[in-house]
Tab-separated table of C-alpha atoms in Angstrom:
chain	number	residue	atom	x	y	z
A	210	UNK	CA	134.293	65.451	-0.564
A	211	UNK	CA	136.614	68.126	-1.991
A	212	UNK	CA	140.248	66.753	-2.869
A	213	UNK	CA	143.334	68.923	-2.331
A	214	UNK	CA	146.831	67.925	-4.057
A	215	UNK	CA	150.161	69.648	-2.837
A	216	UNK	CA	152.718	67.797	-4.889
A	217	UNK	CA	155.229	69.957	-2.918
A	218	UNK	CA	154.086	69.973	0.628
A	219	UNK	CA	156.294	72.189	3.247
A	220	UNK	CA	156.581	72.417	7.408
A	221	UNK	CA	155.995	76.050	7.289
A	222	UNK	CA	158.051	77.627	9.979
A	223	UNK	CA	157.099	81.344	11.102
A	224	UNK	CA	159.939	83.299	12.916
A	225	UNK	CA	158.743	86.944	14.737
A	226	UNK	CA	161.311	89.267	15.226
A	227	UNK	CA	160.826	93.165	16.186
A	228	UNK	CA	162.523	94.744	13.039
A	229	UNK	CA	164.250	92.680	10.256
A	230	UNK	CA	167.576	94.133	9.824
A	231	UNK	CA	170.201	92.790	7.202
A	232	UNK	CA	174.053	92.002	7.774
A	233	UNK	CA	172.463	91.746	11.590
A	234	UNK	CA	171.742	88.714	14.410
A	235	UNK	CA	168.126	89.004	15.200
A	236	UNK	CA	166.212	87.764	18.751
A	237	UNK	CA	163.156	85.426	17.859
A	238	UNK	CA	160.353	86.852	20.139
A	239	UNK	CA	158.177	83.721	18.815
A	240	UNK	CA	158.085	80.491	16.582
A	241	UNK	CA	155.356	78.617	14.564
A	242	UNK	CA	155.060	75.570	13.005
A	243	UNK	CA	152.107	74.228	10.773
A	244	UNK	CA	151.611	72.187	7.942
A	245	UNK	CA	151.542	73.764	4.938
A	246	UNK	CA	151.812	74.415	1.084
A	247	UNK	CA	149.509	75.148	-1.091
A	248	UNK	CA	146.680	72.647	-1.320
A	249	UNK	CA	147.017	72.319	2.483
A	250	UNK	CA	146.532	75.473	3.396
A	251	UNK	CA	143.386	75.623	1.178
A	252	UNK	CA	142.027	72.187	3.247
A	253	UNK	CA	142.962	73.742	6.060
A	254	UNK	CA	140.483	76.329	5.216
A	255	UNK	CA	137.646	74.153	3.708
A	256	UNK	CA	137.860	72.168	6.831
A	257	UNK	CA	137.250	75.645	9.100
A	258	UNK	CA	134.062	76.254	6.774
A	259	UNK	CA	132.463	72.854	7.684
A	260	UNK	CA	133.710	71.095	4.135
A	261	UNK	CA	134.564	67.126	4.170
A	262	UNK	CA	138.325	67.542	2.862
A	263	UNK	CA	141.209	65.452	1.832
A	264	UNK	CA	144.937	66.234	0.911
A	265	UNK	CA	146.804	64.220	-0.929
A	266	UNK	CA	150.338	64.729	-2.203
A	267	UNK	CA	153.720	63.506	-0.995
A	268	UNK	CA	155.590	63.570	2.451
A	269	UNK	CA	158.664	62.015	3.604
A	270	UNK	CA	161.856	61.928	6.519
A	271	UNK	CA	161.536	63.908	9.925
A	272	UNK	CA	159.848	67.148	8.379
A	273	UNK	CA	157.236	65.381	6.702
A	274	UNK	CA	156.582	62.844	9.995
A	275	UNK	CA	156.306	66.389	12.265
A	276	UNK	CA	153.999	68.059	8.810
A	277	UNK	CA	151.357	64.825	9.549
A	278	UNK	CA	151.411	64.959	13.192
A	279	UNK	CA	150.382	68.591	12.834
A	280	UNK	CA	147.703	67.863	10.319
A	281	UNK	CA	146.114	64.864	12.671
A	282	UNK	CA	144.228	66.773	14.601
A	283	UNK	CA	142.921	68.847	11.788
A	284	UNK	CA	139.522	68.284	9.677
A	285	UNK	CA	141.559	67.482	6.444
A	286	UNK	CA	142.076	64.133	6.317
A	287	UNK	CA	145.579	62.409	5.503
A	288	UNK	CA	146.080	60.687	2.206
A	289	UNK	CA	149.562	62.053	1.711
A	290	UNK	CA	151.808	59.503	-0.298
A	291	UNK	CA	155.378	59.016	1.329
A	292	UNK	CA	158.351	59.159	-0.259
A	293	UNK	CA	162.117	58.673	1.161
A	294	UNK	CA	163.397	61.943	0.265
A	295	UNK	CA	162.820	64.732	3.369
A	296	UNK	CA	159.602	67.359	3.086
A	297	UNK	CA	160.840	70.781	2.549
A	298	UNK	CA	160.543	73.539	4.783
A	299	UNK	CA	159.535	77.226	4.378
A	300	UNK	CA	160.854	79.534	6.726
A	301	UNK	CA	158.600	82.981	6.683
A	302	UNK	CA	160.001	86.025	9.161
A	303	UNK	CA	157.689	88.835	10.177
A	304	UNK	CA	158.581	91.860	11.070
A	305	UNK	CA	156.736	93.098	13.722
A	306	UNK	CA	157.689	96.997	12.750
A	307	UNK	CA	156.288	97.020	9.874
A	308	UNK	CA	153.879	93.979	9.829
A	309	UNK	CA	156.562	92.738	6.712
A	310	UNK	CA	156.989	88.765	6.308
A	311	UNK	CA	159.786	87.703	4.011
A	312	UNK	CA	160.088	84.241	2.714
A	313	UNK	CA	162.132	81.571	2.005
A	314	UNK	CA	161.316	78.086	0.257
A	315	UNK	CA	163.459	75.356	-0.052
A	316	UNK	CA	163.335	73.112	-2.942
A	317	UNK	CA	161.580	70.167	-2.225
A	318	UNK	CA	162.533	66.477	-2.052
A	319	UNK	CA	163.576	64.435	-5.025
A	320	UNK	CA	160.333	62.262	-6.325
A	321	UNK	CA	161.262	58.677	-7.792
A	322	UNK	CA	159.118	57.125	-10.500
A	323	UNK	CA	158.025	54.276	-8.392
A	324	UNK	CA	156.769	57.297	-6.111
A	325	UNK	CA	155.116	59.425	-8.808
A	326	UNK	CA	153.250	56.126	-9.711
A	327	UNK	CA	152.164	55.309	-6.251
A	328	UNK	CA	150.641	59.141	-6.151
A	329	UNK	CA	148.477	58.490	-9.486
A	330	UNK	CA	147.529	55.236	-7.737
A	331	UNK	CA	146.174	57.631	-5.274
A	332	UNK	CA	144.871	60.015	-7.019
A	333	UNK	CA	142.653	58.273	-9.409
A	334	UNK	CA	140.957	56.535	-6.346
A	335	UNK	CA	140.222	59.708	-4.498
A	336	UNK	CA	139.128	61.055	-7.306
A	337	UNK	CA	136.183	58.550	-7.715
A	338	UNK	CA	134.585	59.964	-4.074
A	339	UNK	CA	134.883	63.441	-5.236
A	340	UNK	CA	132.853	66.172	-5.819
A	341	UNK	CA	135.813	68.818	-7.308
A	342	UNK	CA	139.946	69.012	-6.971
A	343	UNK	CA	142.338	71.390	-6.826
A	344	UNK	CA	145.890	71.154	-7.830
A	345	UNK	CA	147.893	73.225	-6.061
A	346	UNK	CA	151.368	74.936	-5.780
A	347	UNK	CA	154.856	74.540	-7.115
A	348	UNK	CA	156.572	71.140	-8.185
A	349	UNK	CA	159.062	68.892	-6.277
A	350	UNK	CA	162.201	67.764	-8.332
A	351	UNK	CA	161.921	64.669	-10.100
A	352	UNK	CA	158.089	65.515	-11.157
A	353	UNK	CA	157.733	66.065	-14.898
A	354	UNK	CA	156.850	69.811	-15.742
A	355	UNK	CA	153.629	68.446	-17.708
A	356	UNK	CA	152.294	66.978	-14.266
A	357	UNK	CA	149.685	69.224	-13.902
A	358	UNK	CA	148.275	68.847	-17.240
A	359	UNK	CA	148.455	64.936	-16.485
A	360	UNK	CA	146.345	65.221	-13.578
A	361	UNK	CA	143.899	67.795	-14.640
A	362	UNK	CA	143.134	64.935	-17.587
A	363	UNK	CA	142.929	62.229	-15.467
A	364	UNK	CA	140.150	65.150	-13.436
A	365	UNK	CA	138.182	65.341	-16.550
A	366	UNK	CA	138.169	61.825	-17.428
A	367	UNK	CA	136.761	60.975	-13.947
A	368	UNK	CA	133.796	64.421	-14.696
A	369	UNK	CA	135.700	65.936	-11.191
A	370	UNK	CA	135.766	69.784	-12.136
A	371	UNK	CA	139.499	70.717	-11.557
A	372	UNK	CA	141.109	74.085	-10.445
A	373	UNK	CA	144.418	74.515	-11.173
A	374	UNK	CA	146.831	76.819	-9.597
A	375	UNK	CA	149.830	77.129	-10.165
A	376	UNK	CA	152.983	79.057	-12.226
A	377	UNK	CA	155.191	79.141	-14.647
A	378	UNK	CA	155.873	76.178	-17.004
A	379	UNK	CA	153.894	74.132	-15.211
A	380	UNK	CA	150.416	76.246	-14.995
A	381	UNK	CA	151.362	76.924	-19.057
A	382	UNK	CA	151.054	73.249	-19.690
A	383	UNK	CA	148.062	72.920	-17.684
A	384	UNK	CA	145.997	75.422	-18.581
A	385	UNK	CA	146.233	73.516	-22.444
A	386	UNK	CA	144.759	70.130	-20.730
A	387	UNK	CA	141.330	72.626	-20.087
A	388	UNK	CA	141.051	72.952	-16.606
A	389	UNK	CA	137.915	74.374	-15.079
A	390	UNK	CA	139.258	76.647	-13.511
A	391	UNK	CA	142.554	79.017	-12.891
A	392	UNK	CA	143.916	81.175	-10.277
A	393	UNK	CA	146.622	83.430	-11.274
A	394	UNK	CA	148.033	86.917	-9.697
A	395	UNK	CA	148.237	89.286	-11.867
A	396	UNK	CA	152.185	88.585	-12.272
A	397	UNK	CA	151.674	85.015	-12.608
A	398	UNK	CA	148.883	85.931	-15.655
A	399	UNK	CA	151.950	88.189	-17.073
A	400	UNK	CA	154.342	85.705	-17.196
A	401	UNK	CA	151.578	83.466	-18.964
A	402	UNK	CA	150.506	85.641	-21.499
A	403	UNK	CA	153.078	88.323	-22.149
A	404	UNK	CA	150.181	91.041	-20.996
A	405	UNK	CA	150.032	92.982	-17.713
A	406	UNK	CA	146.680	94.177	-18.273
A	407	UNK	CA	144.706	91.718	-16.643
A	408	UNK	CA	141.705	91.593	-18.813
A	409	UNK	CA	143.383	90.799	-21.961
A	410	UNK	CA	146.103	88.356	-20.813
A	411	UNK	CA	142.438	86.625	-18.811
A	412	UNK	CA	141.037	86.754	-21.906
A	413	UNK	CA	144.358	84.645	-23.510
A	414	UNK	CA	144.646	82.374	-20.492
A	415	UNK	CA	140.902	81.049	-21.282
A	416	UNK	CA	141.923	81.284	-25.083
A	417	UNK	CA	144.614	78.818	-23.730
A	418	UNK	CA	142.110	76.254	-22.863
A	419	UNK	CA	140.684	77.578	-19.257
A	420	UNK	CA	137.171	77.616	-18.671
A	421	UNK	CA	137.377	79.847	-16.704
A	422	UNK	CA	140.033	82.703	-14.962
A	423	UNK	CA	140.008	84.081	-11.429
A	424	UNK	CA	143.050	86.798	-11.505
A	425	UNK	CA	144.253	87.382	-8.233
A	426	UNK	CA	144.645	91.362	-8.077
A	427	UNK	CA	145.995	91.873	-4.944
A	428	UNK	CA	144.218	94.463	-2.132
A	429	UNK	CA	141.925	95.138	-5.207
A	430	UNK	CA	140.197	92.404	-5.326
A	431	UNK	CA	139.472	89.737	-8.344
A	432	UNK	CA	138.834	89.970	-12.361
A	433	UNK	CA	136.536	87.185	-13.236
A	434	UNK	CA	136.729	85.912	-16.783
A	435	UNK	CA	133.944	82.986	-17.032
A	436	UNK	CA	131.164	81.737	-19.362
A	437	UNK	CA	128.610	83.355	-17.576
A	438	UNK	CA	129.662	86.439	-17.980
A	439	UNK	CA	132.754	88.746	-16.562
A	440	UNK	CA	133.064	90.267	-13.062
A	441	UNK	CA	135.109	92.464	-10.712
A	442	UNK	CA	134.551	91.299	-7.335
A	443	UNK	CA	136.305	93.798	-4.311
A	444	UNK	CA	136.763	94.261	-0.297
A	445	UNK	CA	134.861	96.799	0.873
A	446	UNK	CA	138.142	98.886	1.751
A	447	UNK	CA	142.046	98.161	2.164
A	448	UNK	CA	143.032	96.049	4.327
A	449	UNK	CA	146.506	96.025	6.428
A	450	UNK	CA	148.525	92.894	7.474
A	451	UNK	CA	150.342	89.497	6.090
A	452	UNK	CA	149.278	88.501	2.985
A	453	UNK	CA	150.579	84.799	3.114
A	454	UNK	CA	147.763	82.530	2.738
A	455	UNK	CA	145.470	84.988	0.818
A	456	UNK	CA	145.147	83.550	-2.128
A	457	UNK	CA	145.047	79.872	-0.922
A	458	UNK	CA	142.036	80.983	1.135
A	459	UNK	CA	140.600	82.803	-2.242
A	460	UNK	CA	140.931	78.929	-3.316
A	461	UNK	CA	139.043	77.374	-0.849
A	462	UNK	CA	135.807	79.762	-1.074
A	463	UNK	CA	135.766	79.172	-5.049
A	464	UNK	CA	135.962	75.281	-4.193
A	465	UNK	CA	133.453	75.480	-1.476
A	466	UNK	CA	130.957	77.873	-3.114
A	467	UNK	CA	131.243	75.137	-6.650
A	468	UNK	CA	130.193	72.279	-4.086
A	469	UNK	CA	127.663	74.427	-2.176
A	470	UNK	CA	125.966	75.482	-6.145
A	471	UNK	CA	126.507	78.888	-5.577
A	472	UNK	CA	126.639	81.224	-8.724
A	473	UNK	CA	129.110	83.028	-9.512
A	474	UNK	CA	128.436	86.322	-7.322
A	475	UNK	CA	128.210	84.462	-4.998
A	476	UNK	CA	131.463	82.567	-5.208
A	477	UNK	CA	133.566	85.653	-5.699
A	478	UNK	CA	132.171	87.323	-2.757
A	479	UNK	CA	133.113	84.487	-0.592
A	480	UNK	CA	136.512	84.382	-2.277
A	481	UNK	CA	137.636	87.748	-1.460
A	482	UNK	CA	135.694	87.924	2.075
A	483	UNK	CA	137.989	85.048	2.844
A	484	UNK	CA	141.210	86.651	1.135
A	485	UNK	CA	140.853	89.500	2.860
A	486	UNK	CA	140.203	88.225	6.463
A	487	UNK	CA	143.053	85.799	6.310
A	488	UNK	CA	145.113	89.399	5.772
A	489	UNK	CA	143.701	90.658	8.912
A	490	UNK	CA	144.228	87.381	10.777
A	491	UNK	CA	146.855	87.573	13.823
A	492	UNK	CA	148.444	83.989	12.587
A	493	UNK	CA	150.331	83.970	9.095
A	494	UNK	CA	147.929	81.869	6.814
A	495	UNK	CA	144.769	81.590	8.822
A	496	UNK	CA	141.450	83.729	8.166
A	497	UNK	CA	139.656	85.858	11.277
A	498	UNK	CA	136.469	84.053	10.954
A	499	UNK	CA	134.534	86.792	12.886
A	500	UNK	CA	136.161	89.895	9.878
A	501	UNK	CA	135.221	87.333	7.586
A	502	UNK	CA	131.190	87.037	8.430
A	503	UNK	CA	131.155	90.611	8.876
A	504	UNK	CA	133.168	91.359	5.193
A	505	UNK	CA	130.980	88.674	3.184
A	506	UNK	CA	128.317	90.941	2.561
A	507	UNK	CA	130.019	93.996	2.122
A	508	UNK	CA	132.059	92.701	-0.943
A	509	UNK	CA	131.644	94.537	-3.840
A	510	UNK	CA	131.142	91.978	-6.851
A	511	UNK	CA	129.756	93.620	-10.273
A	512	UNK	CA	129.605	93.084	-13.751
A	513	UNK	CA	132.765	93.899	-15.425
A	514	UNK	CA	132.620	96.759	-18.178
A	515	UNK	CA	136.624	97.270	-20.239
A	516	UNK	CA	136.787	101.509	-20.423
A	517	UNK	CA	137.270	101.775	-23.912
């Protein structure tokens, strides 16, 4: 079983309009709603590749009652903890001129003590069935900015390897609790490390305490810092469309490629197949499983040599 936790869970609501115009009233030509944040939308995934999955994390009020009827009939299974305060939504509006989706997030709902401790509760016992965990996605108020780094001990403790992704304060503290693994865009990885070139601030994120560093670098692909060895793993060719969801699906095929023993190669290629195809996808956050078969063994992954 391969555990997802979304600490900050989110109804994510997807408005289509013709062309996005500010200071202007807009007709909605069509609206979505799905469950989402991070660590969902990387179970979502897991479950579409055949993986046993479970997200845990909180939910709570009307948003979060409609966020677990829309996850019932999905593989993932529901372990979400509930809390009193209301799930957040995110509100993403596409542009159909320009293919464009701009976002808003709202904060999140106010997480109690008692409710944090209820969560542990829960996440120690899921963690005993399995086989690795990711830790996904921004922080709710109320949660301690060292939560992360909490959890990815409690991982280790239990042997579960542990990715962590996440940003800011938060991924800073983690990343010194030595998770497995790390995820960060190439601005996230600058904000970390001072650097913009992503092979040196890669190299400082794992100097940090990361095993091991998967830089997200956009329509370019990945830079793969690891122990084994470093790699640059690439689509075959750019790729138009909505990036929301990319790198949560990047997430998922480095989680299912760990459970499945695949090297590393291996794992990257499926990473950025999936990345990719959930860019070409007609629905915000889901991959085109038929661009994704055919893209898997056209990625480009090789071993990564710094120009002098």
């Amino acid at each position: 079983m391969i555990l997802t936790v979304t600490l900050n869970t989110a109804l994510d609501v997807t408005y289509t309009v013709e062309a996005l115009v500010p200071h202007r009233s807009h007709r909605v030509g069509e609206v979505t709603e799905r469950p989402g944040g991070k660590g969902l939308n990387v179970a979502r995934v897991l479950g579409a590749l055949g993986h046993d999955c479970v997200v845990t994390g909180f939910a709570g009020g009307p948003t979060g009652d409609v966020l677990r009827s829309l996850l019932a009939p999905l593989p993932p299974r529901d372990a979400l903890v509930p809390v009193a305060g209301n799930t957040r939504r995110t509100l993403a509006i596409t542009d159909r001129s320009t293919g464009d989706t701009t976002q808003l997030n709202e904060p999140g709902p106010q997480v109690s003590p008692a409710e944090w401790a209820a969560f542990l509760r829960t996440y120690e016992e899921l963690l005993a069935g399995a086989d690795a965990v990711a830790l996904c996605g921004s922080l709710p108020p109320g949660i301690h900015v060292g939560a992360y780094a909490e959890l990815v001990r409690i991982a280790r403790a239990a042997a579960v390897p542990v990715l962590l992704d996440t940003s800011g304060e938060p991924l800073r503290r983690g990343i010194a609790a030595r998770p497995d693994l790390v995820k960060p865009n190439a601005e996230e990885l600058a904000q970390l490390t001072g650097s913009r070139e992503p092979l040196r601030a890669a190299r400082d994120a794992r100097r940090r305490g990361a095993h091991s560093v998967i830089a997200s670098l956009g329509p370019d692909g990945v830079l793969a810092l690891t122990p084994d060895g470093v790699w640059r793993a690439a689509p075959p060719a750019p790729v138009r469309g909505n990036p929301t969801g990319a790198g949560d699906s990047a997430v998922a095929g480095l989680l299912s490629a760990l459970a499945e023993g695949l090297d590393w190669p291996d794992r990257l290629a499926r990473a950025v197949a999936l990345s990719t195809a959930t860019v070409l996808a007609p629905t915000a956050g889901e991959f085109d499983a038929a661009a994704y078969a055919e893209l898997l063994p056209r990625v480009t992954v090789e071993p990564h040599t710094p120009t002098p």
